[in-house]
Coordinates of C-alpha atoms in Angstrom, one line a residue:
X1 CA 0.0 0.0 0.0
X2 CA 2.8 2.5 0.9
X3 CA 4.8 1.7 -2.2
X4 CA 1.7 2.1 -4.4
X5 CA 1.3 5.7 -3.2
X6 CA 4.6 6.5 -5.0
X7 CA 5.5 9.2 -2.4
X8 CA 8.5 10.5 -4.4
X9 CA 7.9 14.2 -3.8
X10 CA 8.6 16.1 -0.5
X11 CA 5.8 16.2 2.0
X12 CA 3.6 19.2 1.9
X13 CA 2.4 21.2 4.9
X14 CA 0.1 24.2 5.4
X15 CA 3.1 26.4 6.4
X16 CA 5.1 25.3 3.3
X17 CA 7.9 24.2 5.7
X18 CA 9.3 20.7 6.2
X19 CA 11.6 20.1 9.2
X20 CA 14.4 17.6 8.6
X21 CA 15.9 16.4 11.9
X22 CA 19.5 15.5 12.0
X23 CA 20.0 13.8 15.5
X24 CA 23.7 13.4 15.2
X25 CA 26.6 13.8 12.7
X26 CA 29.7 11.7 12.7
X27 CA 32.5 13.7 11.2
X28 CA 36.0 12.6 9.9
X29 CA 38.7 14.7 8.2
X30 CA 40.2 12.6 5.4
X31 CA 42.9 15.0 4.0
X32 CA 44.0 18.6 3.9
X33 CA 45.6 19.9 0.6
X34 CA 47.6 23.0 1.5
X35 CA 48.7 23.4 -2.2
X36 CA 45.2 23.8 -3.6
X37 CA 43.6 25.1 -0.4
X38 CA 41.1 22.3 -0.1
X39 CA 40.2 19.6 2.5
X40 CA 38.2 16.4 2.2
X41 CA 35.9 15.1 4.8
X42 CA 33.5 12.3 5.4
X43 CA 30.2 12.7 7.2
X44 CA 27.6 10.1 8.4
X45 CA 24.3 12.0 8.6
X46 CA 21.2 10.3 10.0
X47 CA 18.0 11.9 8.9
X48 CA 14.5 11.9 10.2
X49 CA 11.3 13.6 8.8
X50 CA 7.6 13.2 8.8
X51 CA 5.4 12.4 5.7
X52 CA 1.7 12.2 6.5
X53 CA 1.1 10.3 3.2
X54 CA 3.1 7.4 4.6
X55 CA 1.2 6.9 7.8
X56 CA -1.3 4.1 8.4
X57 CA -3.8 2.9 10.9
X58 CA -2.3 0.3 13.2
X59 CA -5.7 -1.2 13.8
X60 CA -5.9 -2.1 10.1
X61 CA -2.3 -2.8 9.5
X62 CA -0.8 -4.4 12.7
X63 CA 2.7 -3.1 12.3
X64 CA 4.3 -0.2 14.1
X65 CA 7.1 0.1 11.5
X66 CA 8.1 -1.3 8.2
X67 CA 11.2 -1.3 6.0
X68 CA 10.8 0.1 2.5
X69 CA 13.3 0.4 -0.3
X70 CA 14.8 3.8 -0.5
X71 CA 14.3 4.0 -4.3
X72 CA 10.5 4.0 -3.7
X73 CA 10.4 6.9 -1.2
X74 CA 11.4 10.5 -1.4
X75 CA 14.5 11.4 0.6
X76 CA 16.0 14.8 1.3
X77 CA 18.8 16.0 -0.9
X78 CA 21.6 17.6 1.1
X79 CA 24.1 19.9 -0.5
X80 CA 27.3 21.6 0.6
X81 CA 27.2 25.3 -0.3
X82 CA 31.0 25.8 -0.4
X83 CA 31.7 22.3 -1.6
X84 CA 33.9 21.8 -4.7
X85 CA 32.9 18.2 -5.1
X86 CA 30.3 16.3 -3.1
X87 CA 29.3 12.7 -3.3
X88 CA 26.2 11.5 -1.4
X89 CA 25.2 7.9 -1.1
X90 CA 22.7 6.1 1.0
X91 CA 23.9 4.3 4.0
X92 CA 21.5 1.5 3.2
X93 CA 19.3 0.5 0.4
X94 CA 16.3 0.5 2.8
X95 CA 14.8 3.0 5.2
X96 CA 12.5 2.7 8.2
X97 CA 9.0 4.0 8.2
X98 CA 6.9 4.4 11.4
X99 CA 3.1 4.2 11.6
X100 CA 2.8 7.9 12.4
X101 CA 4.6 8.8 9.1
X102 CA 8.1 9.3 10.6
X103 CA 10.9 8.2 8.4
X104 CA 14.4 7.4 9.4
X105 CA 17.3 7.1 7.1
X106 CA 21.1 7.8 6.9
X107 CA 23.3 9.2 4.1
X108 CA 27.1 9.2 3.8
X109 CA 28.7 12.4 2.4
X110 CA 32.2 12.7 1.0
X111 CA 32.8 16.3 0.3
X112 CA 35.8 18.3 -0.9
X113 CA 35.5 21.9 0.4
X114 CA 37.4 24.9 -0.8
X115 CA 38.9 26.5 2.3
X116 CA 41.7 29.1 2.2
X117 CA 43.5 27.7 5.2
X118 CA 45.5 30.4 7.0
X119 CA 49.1 29.3 6.4
X120 CA 50.7 32.6 7.5
X121 CA 52.5 31.0 10.4
X122 CA 53.3 27.8 8.6
X123 CA 54.4 25.3 9.9
X124 CA 52.7 26.5 13.1
X125 CA 49.4 27.0 11.3
X126 CA 45.9 26.6 12.7
X127 CA 42.5 27.7 11.3
X128 CA 38.8 27.1 11.1
X129 CA 37.1 25.7 7.9
X130 CA 33.3 25.7 7.4
X131 CA 31.2 22.9 5.8
X132 CA 27.9 24.5 4.9
X133 CA 25.3 21.7 4.9
X134 CA 21.8 22.8 3.8
X135 CA 18.7 21.7 1.9
X136 CA 16.5 23.5 -0.6
X137 CA 14.6 26.5 0.7
X138 CA 13.4 29.6 -1.1
X139 CA 11.6 32.7 0.3
X140 CA 10.8 31.0 3.6
X141 CA 9.3 27.9 1.8
X142 CA 11.0 24.6 1.6
X143 CA 13.0 22.4 4.0
X144 CA 15.0 23.3 7.1
X145 CA 17.5 21.3 9.1
X146 CA 17.2 20.8 12.8
X147 CA 20.7 19.6 14.0
X148 CA 21.6 17.6 17.1
X149 CA 25.1 16.9 18.3
X150 CA 28.3 16.3 16.4
X151 CA 31.0 13.7 17.1
X152 CA 34.4 13.1 15.5
X153 CA 36.4 10.1 14.6
X154 CA 40.0 9.6 13.4
X155 CA 41.1 13.1 14.4
X156 CA 44.7 12.4 13.2
X157 CA 45.2 12.7 9.5
X158 CA 48.7 13.2 8.3
X159 CA 50.2 16.6 9.3
X160 CA 46.8 18.0 10.4
X161 CA 44.8 17.4 13.6
X162 CA 41.0 18.0 13.9
X163 CA 40.7 19.7 17.3
X164 CA 37.0 20.4 17.4
X165 CA 33.8 20.4 15.3
X166 CA 30.9 22.6 16.2
X167 CA 27.5 23.4 14.6
X168 CA 26.6 27.0 13.9
X169 CA 24.4 29.2 11.7
X170 CA 25.4 32.4 10.1
X171 CA 23.4 35.3 11.4
X172 CA 21.0 33.0 13.2
X173 CA 19.4 32.0 9.9
X174 CA 18.1 28.4 9.6
X175 CA 19.1 28.2 5.9
X176 CA 22.8 28.9 6.5
X177 CA 24.0 26.1 8.7
X178 CA 27.6 25.0 8.8
X179 CA 30.0 22.8 10.6
X180 CA 32.9 24.8 12.1
X181 CA 35.9 22.5 11.8
X182 CA 39.0 23.5 13.9
X183 CA 42.2 22.3 12.2
X184 CA 45.7 22.5 13.6
X185 CA 48.9 21.5 11.8
X186 CA 51.4 19.1 13.4
X187 CA 54.5 21.3 13.1
X188 CA 57.1 18.5 13.9
X189 CA 57.5 17.1 10.4
X190 CA 57.6 20.3 8.3
X191 CA 59.8 22.0 11.0
X192 CA 62.3 19.1 10.9
X193 CA 62.3 18.8 7.1
X194 CA 62.2 22.5 6.1
X195 CA 62.8 25.0 8.8
X196 CA 65.6 23.3 10.6
X197 CA 67.6 22.6 7.4
X198 CA 67.3 26.2 6.4
X199 CA 68.7 27.3 9.8
X200 CA 71.5 24.8 9.7
X201 CA 72.5 25.9 6.1
X202 CA 72.7 29.5 7.3
X203 CA 74.8 28.5 10.3
X204 CA 77.1 26.5 8.0
X205 CA 77.5 29.6 5.8
X206 CA 78.4 31.7 8.8
X207 CA 81.0 29.1 9.9
X208 CA 82.4 29.0 6.4
X209 CA 84.0 32.4 6.9
X210 CA 86.7 30.6 8.9
X211 CA 87.9 28.9 5.7
X212 CA 90.8 30.6 3.9
X213 CA 90.2 32.8 0.9
X214 CA 92.8 31.2 -1.2
X215 CA 92.5 27.7 -2.7
X216 CA 88.8 27.8 -3.6
X217 CA 87.6 25.7 -0.6
X218 CA 85.3 28.4 0.7
X219 CA 83.7 29.1 -2.7
X220 CA 83.0 25.5 -3.5
X221 CA 81.5 25.0 0.0
X222 CA 79.2 28.0 -0.4
X223 CA 78.1 27.0 -3.8
X224 CA 77.2 23.6 -2.4
X225 CA 75.1 25.3 0.3
X226 CA 73.3 27.4 -2.3
X227 CA 72.4 24.4 -4.4
X228 CA 71.2 22.5 -1.3
X229 CA 69.0 25.4 -0.3
X230 CA 67.5 25.6 -3.8
X231 CA 66.4 22.0 -3.4
X232 CA 64.6 22.8 -0.2
X233 CA 63.0 25.8 -1.8
X234 CA 61.6 23.6 -4.6
X235 CA 60.1 21.2 -2.0
X236 CA 58.5 24.2 -0.2
X237 CA 56.9 25.4 -3.4
X238 CA 55.4 22.0 -4.0
X239 CA 53.7 22.2 -0.5
X240 CA 52.4 25.7 -0.4
X241 CA 49.9 27.6 -2.6
X242 CA 51.1 30.2 -5.0
X243 CA 49.1 33.1 -3.4
X244 CA 46.3 34.0 -1.1
X245 CA 45.2 36.5 1.4
X246 CA 47.7 35.4 4.0
X247 CA 50.9 34.3 2.2
X248 CA 53.1 32.0 4.3
X249 CA 55.9 33.9 5.9
X250 CA 58.1 30.9 5.5
X251 CA 58.3 31.6 1.8
X252 CA 59.7 35.1 2.5
X253 CA 62.1 33.5 4.9
X254 CA 63.4 31.1 2.3
X255 CA 63.7 33.8 -0.3
X256 CA 65.7 36.0 2.1
X257 CA 68.0 33.1 3.0
X258 CA 68.6 32.3 -0.6
X259 CA 69.5 35.9 -1.4
X260 CA 71.9 36.2 1.6
X261 CA 73.6 32.9 0.6
X262 CA 74.2 34.1 -3.0
X263 CA 75.5 37.5 -1.8
X264 CA 77.8 35.6 0.6
X265 CA 79.1 33.5 -2.2
X266 CA 79.7 36.5 -4.5
X267 CA 81.5 38.3 -1.7
X268 CA 83.9 35.3 -1.2
X269 CA 84.6 35.2 -4.9
X270 CA 85.5 38.9 -5.1
X271 CA 87.7 38.7 -2.0
X272 CA 89.4 35.6 -3.3
X273 CA 90.3 37.4 -6.4
X274 CA 91.4 40.5 -4.4
X275 CA 93.6 38.3 -2.1
X276 CA 95.3 36.6 -5.1
X277 CA 96.0 39.5 -7.5
X278 CA 95.3 42.7 -5.4
X279 CA 92.9 44.0 -8.1
X280 CA 89.4 43.3 -9.4
X281 CA 90.5 43.6 -13.0
X282 CA 89.7 40.6 -15.2
X283 CA 92.4 38.0 -15.4
X284 CA 93.4 38.8 -19.0
X285 CA 94.2 42.5 -18.2
X286 CA 96.1 41.6 -15.0
X287 CA 98.1 38.9 -16.8
X288 CA 99.0 41.3 -19.6
X289 CA 100.3 43.8 -17.0
X290 CA 102.3 41.1 -15.3
X291 CA 103.8 40.0 -18.5
X292 CA 104.7 43.6 -19.4
X293 CA 106.5 43.9 -16.1
X294 CA 108.3 40.6 -16.6
X295 CA 109.4 41.7 -20.1
X296 CA 110.7 45.0 -18.6
X297 CA 112.6 43.0 -16.0
X298 CA 114.0 40.7 -18.6
X299 CA 115.3 43.7 -20.6
X300 CA 116.8 45.2 -17.6
X301 CA 118.4 41.9 -16.7
X302 CA 119.8 41.5 -20.2
X303 CA 121.2 45.0 -20.2
X304 CA 122.8 44.5 -16.8
X305 CA 124.2 41.2 -18.0
X306 CA 125.8 42.9 -21.0
X307 CA 127.2 45.7 -18.9
X308 CA 128.4 43.2 -16.2
X309 CA 130.1 41.1 -18.9
X310 CA 131.9 44.2 -20.2
X311 CA 132.9 45.2 -16.7
X312 CA 133.4 41.6 -15.6
X313 CA 131.4 42.1 -12.4
X314 CA 128.6 39.6 -13.0
X315 CA 128.8 36.7 -10.6
X316 CA 126.5 33.9 -9.7
X317 CA 126.1 35.3 -6.2
X318 CA 124.7 38.5 -7.5
X319 CA 122.1 36.6 -9.6
X320 CA 121.1 34.6 -6.5
X321 CA 120.7 37.7 -4.4
X322 CA 118.7 39.5 -7.0
X323 CA 116.4 36.4 -7.4
X324 CA 115.9 36.2 -3.7
X325 CA 115.1 39.9 -3.4
X326 CA 112.6 39.6 -6.2
X327 CA 110.9 36.7 -4.5
X328 CA 110.8 38.5 -1.2
X329 CA 109.3 41.6 -2.8
X330 CA 106.6 39.4 -4.4
X331 CA 105.9 37.6 -1.2
X332 CA 105.6 40.9 0.6
X333 CA 103.2 42.2 -2.0
X334 CA 101.1 39.0 -1.8
X335 CA 101.1 39.3 2.0
X336 CA 99.8 42.9 1.7
X337 CA 97.0 41.7 -0.6
X338 CA 96.0 38.9 1.8
X339 CA 96.0 41.2 4.8
X340 CA 93.8 43.7 3.0
X341 CA 91.4 41.0 1.8
X342 CA 91.2 39.5 5.3
X343 CA 90.3 42.9 6.8
X344 CA 87.5 43.4 4.2
X345 CA 86.4 39.8 4.9
X346 CA 86.2 40.5 8.6
X347 CA 84.1 43.6 8.0
X348 CA 81.8 41.7 5.7
X349 CA 81.5 38.9 8.3
X350 CA 80.5 41.4 11.0
X351 CA 77.9 43.0 8.7
X352 CA 76.6 39.6 7.7
X353 CA 76.3 38.4 11.3
X354 CA 74.5 41.7 12.3
X355 CA 72.0 41.3 9.4
X356 CA 71.3 37.7 10.4
X357 CA 70.7 38.7 14.1
X358 CA 68.3 41.5 13.1
X359 CA 66.5 39.2 10.7
X360 CA 66.1 36.5 13.3
X361 CA 64.4 38.9 15.7
X362 CA 62.1 40.2 12.9
X363 CA 61.1 36.8 11.6
X364 CA 60.4 35.6 15.1
X365 CA 58.2 38.6 15.7
X366 CA 56.2 38.1 12.5
X367 CA 56.0 34.3 13.0
X368 CA 54.6 34.4 16.6
X369 CA 53.7 38.0 17.3
X370 CA 51.5 38.9 14.3
X371 CA 48.4 37.3 12.9
X372 CA 46.6 37.3 9.6
X373 CA 42.8 36.8 9.6
X374 CA 40.7 35.3 6.8
X375 CA 36.9 35.5 6.5
X376 CA 36.0 31.8 5.8
X377 CA 32.3 32.6 5.4
X378 CA 32.7 35.0 2.5
X379 CA 31.1 32.5 0.1
X380 CA 27.7 33.6 1.4
X381 CA 28.5 37.3 0.8

């Protein structure tokens, strides 16, 4: 008899309102995508509503309740207002109908919600994301949800922890209900894999100033640090979004560290050149000057040899003394170049260390002392 009624349309009432009761919701966070600013969740939603067309007289039909196939009865269609992709399936192929017309059923919702998670303090991020669950209603006519309590299961999902889930309604309106999901990031993994390596690379770059300027050991070490840091920057870009209202401050931190590493490498290259040749001219020009000086010395030596042969005063001892004096003068010149380069290097090191100390204070202030707020309910604006 009930199936023959073909009750496949929503129940009608004189007030044009149907109340759908949701006694409880079981919520579970499946994943949080910080790259695309979306998070996926699963909800078990039991539903209860009244349809007078499906009631019967128990004196005629001696049953207090019956089980009917869900395909033969109208069921409410829930939708997620801010959902990007929502899949709703019936928890069972049957539903329970009471003699007074009360119907009990359950649906399972898998929804992907677009939520601009506040990653300003990444990896110490935490934020709220809404899941707006509603049914059809227009101009005060339609269906309205009457929620009960909410419980959570499997709060631990990857790097994110579901701290709390609450029910709320925007502006006290019955047609704007949402779940207010509190999410907090587990900072251990991203801190150990991204933040700590960046700090250690900067510390290693500071210590590399103790390496000598000559020989190229310092330059090769700094280049290795720059390449290592670029690898971590690529990993960071794969994890974080390209933009947003609250851009992660860790991206600015990585950019600053990369710039300071490159400047430190260039400074070491310039000072290495200065310590070796005492000039910043290109190698070809400096070599031509050196060869010119050598040619002049050779001419003077040849002239002195001819004169000495004429005067018979050229001896092997004089040649040795002249050679040693020339070597001593060159060593003294190189020593002056090294002392000057080392003084400049010390000044650069002091400036570098001062900049890092000031930067550390600034980045700590902005990471823990400042906040960036996002209106997560702007999709209703």
